[in-house]
Amino acid sequence: MNLDQFREKLGYHSLVLGVIALAASASLALTDNSTHGAIKAAEKRDLQQSLAQVLPSGFADNDLLKDQVTVKDADGNAVVVYLPRLGATSKGAVFEVSGRGYAGEIKILMGVDPAGRIVGVRVLKHQETPGLGDKIEAAKARWIYDFDGKSLGQPAPEKWAVKKDGGQFDQFAGATITPRGVVKAVKGGLEFFAAHKDEIFAAPPAVAGKEP
Amino acid sequence: MTYRAIIHNGLWKQNSGLVQLLGMCPLLAMSNSFVNAAGLGLATVFVMALSNWAVSVLRSLIPYEIRIPVFILVIAALVTVVDLAMNAWLHDLYNVLGIFIPLIVTNCIVLARVEAYAAKNPPIASALDGAMMGLGLTLVLVVLGGIREFIGTGALFGGIEMIIPGATAVQILPADYPGFLTVILPPGAFFVLGCLIAVRNWLDARAARRALAGTQPPAPLQIATA
C-alpha cells in the first residue's frame, strides 16, 4: 500500500487529527508551565494592591495574603475574609462583596474595623457607563470615600440608601442604579460582618512561613 | 502573488476591518482607546501570522475532509498561548482586554485567511499574509481607537503605562474638555467605523478616476478591475 492510498483511509484522518491534537496539547502544557509562576505572582500583586487601597498605610503589619479565613455567607457562598493585624491585635476584616449595577455585577472590596465601622471601600471591577456610573471608582470621584467611618447604626438602617430613595448617599446625575447597587452591597457586607463576627475573629493568626 | 501584492492586499485592498468587514466584535468593543486597540490588534497579528504559517507547513499532510477541525485546533492552541503569555507578562493590559483575547479564536478573519490563503500557499508567503491581514486590522483598530479616545476624552494614549512602563497619556484638548460620551460608547464605534469606510471608498474611487483619466484611450478591462 503506497502513501497515496493510505491518505484516503479513515485511519489516516484520525492519525493526523490525533498527532496535531497532541502537538497542540504539548505546546499548551509547555506554555502553562512557563507562565504559571508569573501569572500567580501577577494575581497576588493585584490582590495586594487592592487590599492596600482599602486599608490606610500602617493599619496592619501582617501578610494579609496568608492571614485569611473562609466564611460561608447567608446564601452558602464561601467568602474569603482577610484579617489585618497590628502585632497581635486584630484590626478588623477585609472581604469582597458584589452588587448589581446598571450593566452587570459590581465587585467591591471593603475593610471593616472590629467595631463594625467601615475603614475603606473600593470598587474592583464593574462595567458601568463611562462618564456616568464610573464615578464609583476612587480614581474618578470622591464618592466612594463617603462610606469611610459609616456603620450599620450610623447612619440608621433606613438611611442606607441613595437620596432619591430617602437615604443619605448621593446619587450621580444620570446614574442612580449604579450607586444604589453599591450602597446596597456595602450594607450587605456590614450585615455579613455583623452576623459572622465571632467566626471571623476565631481564626488564629497565621504562623509565619505557613501557607493558608 | 508577490510579497508586495500580499502587503497591499492585507493593508488596503482586502483590509479586514474596512473591506471584508470581518472580526467586527473585538473591533467595535475594544476600539474605545488607542492602547486597548493596539494591544488587541498586535495579539491578533501574532496569532494570524503563526496560525497561517503553521497551517501552511502542514497543508500537504492535512486531508481536505478534516481541514476545519485541524485549523481550529491550531488557532485555539495559539490563542491560548497568547492568552497565558499576556496574563503572565502584560498583566495590566490583560485585565483590560479580558475576554477579548480568547475571543480571537472566534474572529472569523483568522480562520478565513487560514482557509483561503495558508491552505494553498507556501509558509513564508502565508505568514506574511497573516501578519499583513492582522496589521491591516490593527491599523483600523488603532485609528478607530485613537479617534474615539480623542473625541471622547480629549486625550490620547490613556493607559499606555500598561505597555510601556513610565509613559503617560497625552492631554491634547484643555483639561476641562467635557468629553463626548457617545463616541466612547459602542454606538460611537459604528459611527466612526462608518466614516472610515466612507473615507477609504472615497480614496479608492478617486484613485480609480485618476487612473482612468491617465489612460489614453481608456482600456475597458482596466475599468472593470479598477
Coordinates of N, CA, C and O in Angstrom, one line a residue, chain B residues 26-126:
Chain B
P26 N -14.5 42.2 18.3 CA -13.5 42.8 19.0 C -13.2 44.2 18.5 O -12.9 45.1 19.2
L27 N -13.3 44.4 17.2 CA -13.0 45.7 16.5 C -13.9 46.8 17.2 O -13.4 47.9 17.5
L28 N -15.2 46.5 17.4 CA -16.0 47.6 17.9 C -15.9 47.7 19.4 O -16.0 48.7 20.0
A29 N -15.7 46.5 20.1 CA -15.7 46.5 21.5 C -14.5 47.1 22.1 O -14.5 47.8 23.1
M30 N -13.3 46.8 21.5 CA -12.1 47.2 22.1 C -11.5 48.5 21.5 O -10.3 48.8 21.8
S31 N -12.2 49.2 20.6 CA -11.6 50.3 20.0 C -12.0 51.6 20.7 O -12.1 52.6 20.1
N32 N -12.2 51.6 22.0 CA -12.5 52.8 22.7 C -11.3 53.6 23.2 O -11.4 54.7 23.6
S33 N -10.1 53.0 23.1 CA -8.9 53.8 23.3 C -7.8 53.3 22.5 O -7.8 52.1 22.1
F34 N -6.8 54.1 22.2 CA -5.7 53.8 21.4 C -4.9 52.5 21.9 O -4.6 51.6 21.2
V35 N -4.7 52.5 23.2 CA -3.9 51.4 23.8 C -4.6 50.1 23.7 O -4.0 49.1 23.4
N36 N -5.9 50.1 24.1 CA -6.6 48.9 24.0 C -6.6 48.3 22.6 O -6.5 47.1 22.4
A37 N -6.8 49.2 21.6 CA -6.9 48.8 20.2 C -5.6 48.2 19.8 O -5.5 47.2 19.2
A38 N -4.5 48.9 20.2 CA -3.2 48.4 19.7 C -2.9 47.1 20.4 O -2.4 46.1 19.7
G39 N -3.2 46.9 21.7 CA -3.0 45.6 22.4 C -3.7 44.5 21.7 O -3.1 43.4 21.4
L40 N -5.0 44.7 21.5 CA -5.7 43.6 20.9 C -5.3 43.3 19.4 O -5.1 42.2 19.0
G41 N -5.0 44.4 18.7 CA -4.5 44.3 17.3 C -3.2 43.5 17.2 O -3.1 42.6 16.4
L42 N -2.3 43.8 18.0 CA -1.0 43.2 18.0 C -1.1 41.7 18.3 O -0.5 40.8 17.7
A43 N -2.0 41.4 19.3 CA -2.2 40.0 19.7 C -2.8 39.2 18.5 O -2.4 38.1 18.2
T44 N -3.7 39.9 17.7 CA -4.3 39.3 16.5 C -3.2 39.1 15.4 O -3.2 38.0 14.8
V45 N -2.3 40.1 15.2 CA -1.3 39.9 14.2 C -0.5 38.7 14.5 O -0.2 37.8 13.7
F46 N -0.1 38.5 15.8 CA 0.8 37.4 16.2 C 0.1 36.1 15.9 O 0.6 35.2 15.3
V47 N -1.2 36.0 16.4 CA -2.0 34.8 16.2 C -2.1 34.5 14.7 O -1.9 33.3 14.2
M48 N -2.4 35.5 13.9 CA -2.7 35.2 12.5 C -1.4 34.8 11.7 O -1.5 33.9 10.9
A49 N -0.3 35.5 12.0 CA 0.9 35.1 11.3 C 1.3 33.7 11.7 O 1.6 32.9 10.8
L50 N 1.2 33.3 13.0 CA 1.7 32.0 13.4 C 0.7 30.9 12.9 O 1.1 29.8 12.4
S51 N -0.6 31.2 13.0 CA -1.6 30.1 12.5 C -1.5 29.9 11.0 O -1.5 28.8 10.5
N52 N -1.3 31.0 10.3 CA -1.1 30.9 8.8 C 0.1 30.1 8.5 O 0.1 29.2 7.6
W53 N 1.2 30.4 9.2 CA 2.5 29.7 9.0 C 2.3 28.2 9.3 O 2.7 27.3 8.5
A54 N 1.7 27.9 10.5 CA 1.6 26.5 10.9 C 0.8 25.7 9.9 O 1.1 24.6 9.6
V55 N -0.4 26.3 9.5 CA -1.2 25.5 8.6 C -0.6 25.3 7.3 O -0.7 24.3 6.7
S56 N 0.2 26.4 6.8 CA 0.8 26.2 5.6 C 1.9 25.1 5.6 O 2.0 24.4 4.6
V57 N 2.6 25.0 6.7 CA 3.6 24.0 6.8 C 2.9 22.6 6.8 O 3.5 21.6 6.1
L58 N 1.8 22.5 7.4 CA 1.1 21.2 7.5 C 0.2 20.9 6.3 O -0.4 19.9 6.2
R59 N 0.1 21.9 5.3 CA -1.0 21.8 4.4 C -1.0 20.6 3.5 O -2.1 20.1 3.2
S60 N 0.2 20.0 3.2 CA 0.2 18.8 2.3 C -0.2 17.6 3.1 O -0.5 16.6 2.5
L61 N -0.2 17.6 4.4 CA -0.5 16.5 5.3 C -2.0 16.4 5.6 O -2.5 15.3 5.9
I62 N -2.6 17.6 5.6 CA -4.0 17.6 6.1 C -5.0 17.2 5.0 O -5.1 17.9 4.0
P63 N -5.7 16.1 5.3 CA -6.8 15.8 4.3 C -7.9 16.8 4.2 O -8.2 17.5 5.3
Y64 N -8.4 17.0 3.1 CA -9.4 18.1 2.8 C -10.6 17.9 3.8 O -11.1 18.9 4.3
E65 N -11.0 16.7 4.1 CA -12.2 16.5 4.9 C -12.1 17.0 6.3 O -13.1 17.3 6.9
I66 N -10.9 16.9 6.9 CA -10.8 17.2 8.3 C -10.0 18.5 8.5 O -9.5 18.8 9.5
R67 N -9.9 19.4 7.4 CA -9.1 20.6 7.5 C -9.7 21.5 8.5 O -8.9 22.1 9.3
I68 N -11.0 21.7 8.6 CA -11.5 22.7 9.5 C -11.2 22.4 11.0 O -10.7 23.3 11.7
P69 N -11.5 21.1 11.5 CA -11.1 20.8 12.9 C -9.6 21.1 13.1 O -9.2 21.6 14.2
V70 N -8.7 20.7 12.1 CA -7.3 20.9 12.3 C -7.0 22.4 12.4 O -6.2 22.9 13.3
F71 N -7.6 23.2 11.5 CA -7.3 24.7 11.6 C -7.8 25.3 12.9 O -7.0 26.0 13.5
I72 N -8.9 24.9 13.4 CA -9.4 25.4 14.6 C -8.6 25.0 15.8 O -8.3 25.8 16.7
L73 N -8.1 23.8 15.8 CA -7.2 23.3 16.8 C -5.9 24.1 16.9 O -5.5 24.5 17.9
V74 N -5.3 24.4 15.7 CA -4.1 25.2 15.6 C -4.4 26.6 16.1 O -3.6 27.1 17.0
I75 N -5.4 27.2 15.7 CA -5.7 28.6 16.1 C -6.0 28.6 17.6 O -5.5 29.5 18.3
A76 N -6.8 27.7 18.1 CA -7.2 27.7 19.5 C -5.9 27.6 20.4 O -5.8 28.3 21.4
A77 N -5.0 26.7 20.0 CA -3.8 26.5 20.8 C -3.0 27.7 20.8 O -2.5 28.2 21.8
L78 N -2.8 28.4 19.6 CA -2.0 29.6 19.6 C -2.6 30.7 20.4 O -1.9 31.5 21.1
V79 N -4.0 30.9 20.3 CA -4.6 31.9 21.1 C -4.5 31.7 22.6 O -4.2 32.6 23.4
T80 N -4.5 30.4 23.0 CA -4.4 30.1 24.4 C -3.0 30.4 24.9 O -2.7 31.0 26.0
V81 N -2.0 30.2 24.0 CA -0.6 30.5 24.3 C -0.5 32.1 24.5 O 0.1 32.5 25.5
V82 N -1.1 32.8 23.6 CA -1.0 34.3 23.7 C -1.8 34.7 25.0 O -1.3 35.6 25.7
D83 N -2.9 34.1 25.3 CA -3.7 34.5 26.4 C -2.9 34.3 27.7 O -2.8 35.2 28.6
L84 N -2.2 33.1 27.8 CA -1.4 32.8 29.0 C -0.2 33.8 29.1 O 0.1 34.3 30.2
A85 N 0.4 34.0 27.9 CA 1.6 34.8 27.9 C 1.3 36.3 28.3 O 2.0 36.9 29.1
M86 N 0.1 36.8 27.8 CA -0.2 38.2 28.2 C -0.6 38.2 29.7 O -0.3 39.2 30.3
N87 N -1.3 37.2 30.1 CA -1.7 37.2 31.6 C -0.4 37.2 32.4 O -0.4 37.9 33.5
A88 N 0.6 36.6 32.0 CA 1.8 36.5 32.8 C 2.7 37.7 32.7 O 3.2 38.3 33.7
W89 N 2.8 38.3 31.5 CA 3.8 39.3 31.3 C 3.3 40.7 30.9 O 4.0 41.7 31.0
L90 N 2.0 40.8 30.5 CA 1.4 42.1 30.3 C 0.1 42.1 31.1 O -1.0 42.3 30.6
H91 N 0.2 41.9 32.4 CA -1.0 41.5 33.2 C -2.0 42.7 33.3 O -3.2 42.5 33.2
D92 N -1.5 43.9 33.4 CA -2.5 45.1 33.5 C -3.3 45.2 32.2 O -4.5 45.4 32.2
L93 N -2.6 45.1 31.1 CA -3.3 45.1 29.8 C -4.3 43.9 29.7 O -5.4 44.1 29.2
Y94 N -3.8 42.8 30.1 CA -4.7 41.6 30.1 C -6.0 41.8 30.9 O -7.0 41.4 30.5
N95 N -5.8 42.5 32.0 CA -7.0 42.8 32.8 C -8.0 43.6 32.1 O -9.2 43.5 32.3
V96 N -7.5 44.5 31.2 CA -8.4 45.4 30.4 C -9.0 44.6 29.2 O -10.2 44.6 29.0
L97 N -8.2 43.9 28.5 CA -8.7 43.2 27.3 C -9.5 42.0 27.6 O -10.4 41.7 26.9
G98 N -9.2 41.4 28.8 CA -10.1 40.4 29.4 C -10.5 39.3 28.4 O -9.7 38.7 27.7
I99 N -11.8 39.2 28.2 CA -12.4 38.1 27.4 C -12.1 38.3 25.9 O -12.3 37.3 25.1
F100 N -11.6 39.4 25.5 CA -11.4 39.6 24.0 C -10.2 38.9 23.5 O -10.0 38.7 22.3
I101 N -9.3 38.5 24.4 CA -8.1 37.7 23.9 C -8.6 36.3 23.5 O -8.4 35.8 22.4
P102 N -9.3 35.5 24.4 CA -9.8 34.2 24.0 C -10.7 34.3 22.8 O -10.8 33.4 22.0
L103 N -11.4 35.5 22.6 CA -12.3 35.6 21.5 C -11.7 35.7 20.2 O -12.3 35.6 19.1
I104 N -10.3 35.9 20.2 CA -9.6 35.9 18.9 C -9.9 34.6 18.1 O -9.9 34.5 16.9
V105 N -10.1 33.5 18.9 CA -10.4 32.2 18.3 C -11.6 32.3 17.3 O -11.6 31.8 16.2
T106 N -12.6 33.1 17.8 CA -13.8 33.1 17.1 C -13.8 34.2 16.0 O -14.8 34.4 15.3
N107 N -12.7 35.0 16.0 CA -12.6 36.1 15.0 C -12.5 35.4 13.6 O -11.5 34.7 13.3
C108 N -13.5 35.6 12.8 CA -13.6 34.8 11.5 C -12.5 35.2 10.6 O -12.1 34.4 9.7
I109 N -11.8 36.4 10.8 CA -10.8 36.7 9.8 C -9.6 35.7 10.0 O -8.9 35.4 9.0
V110 N -9.4 35.2 11.2 CA -8.3 34.3 11.4 C -8.5 33.0 10.6 O -7.7 32.6 9.8
L111 N -9.7 32.4 10.8 CA -10.0 31.2 10.0 C -10.1 31.4 8.6 O -9.7 30.6 7.7
A112 N -10.6 32.6 8.2 CA -10.8 32.9 6.8 C -9.5 32.9 6.1 O -9.4 32.4 5.0
R113 N -8.5 33.5 6.7 CA -7.1 33.6 6.0 C -6.5 32.2 5.9 O -5.8 31.9 5.0
V114 N -6.6 31.5 7.0 CA -6.1 30.1 7.0 C -6.7 29.3 5.9 O -6.0 28.6 5.1
E115 N -8.0 29.3 5.8 CA -8.7 28.6 4.8 C -8.4 29.1 3.4 O -8.1 28.3 2.5
A116 N -8.5 30.4 3.2 CA -8.5 31.0 1.9 C -7.0 31.1 1.4 O -6.8 31.1 0.2
Y117 N -6.1 31.3 2.2 CA -4.7 31.6 1.8 C -3.7 30.5 2.2 O -3.1 29.8 1.4
A118 N -3.6 30.3 3.5 CA -2.5 29.4 4.0 C -2.6 28.0 3.6 O -1.6 27.3 3.4
A119 N -3.9 27.5 3.4 CA -4.0 26.1 3.0 C -3.6 25.9 1.5 O -3.5 24.7 1.1
K120 N -3.3 26.9 0.8 CA -2.9 26.7 -0.6 C -1.5 27.3 -1.0 O -1.1 27.3 -2.1
N121 N -0.9 28.0 0.0 CA 0.3 28.7 -0.3 C 1.5 28.4 0.6 O 1.3 27.8 1.7
P122 N 2.7 28.6 0.1 CA 3.9 28.3 0.9 C 4.0 29.1 2.2 O 3.4 30.1 2.3
P123 N 4.8 28.5 3.2 CA 4.8 29.0 4.6 C 5.1 30.5 4.7 O 4.4 31.2 5.4
I124 N 6.2 31.0 4.0 CA 6.6 32.3 4.2 C 5.6 33.3 3.7 O 5.2 34.3 4.4
A125 N 5.1 33.1 2.5 CA 4.0 33.9 2.0 C 2.8 33.9 2.9 O 2.1 34.9 3.1
S126 N 2.5 32.7 3.4 CA 1.3 32.6 4.3 C 1.5 33.4 5.6 O 0.6 34.1 6.0

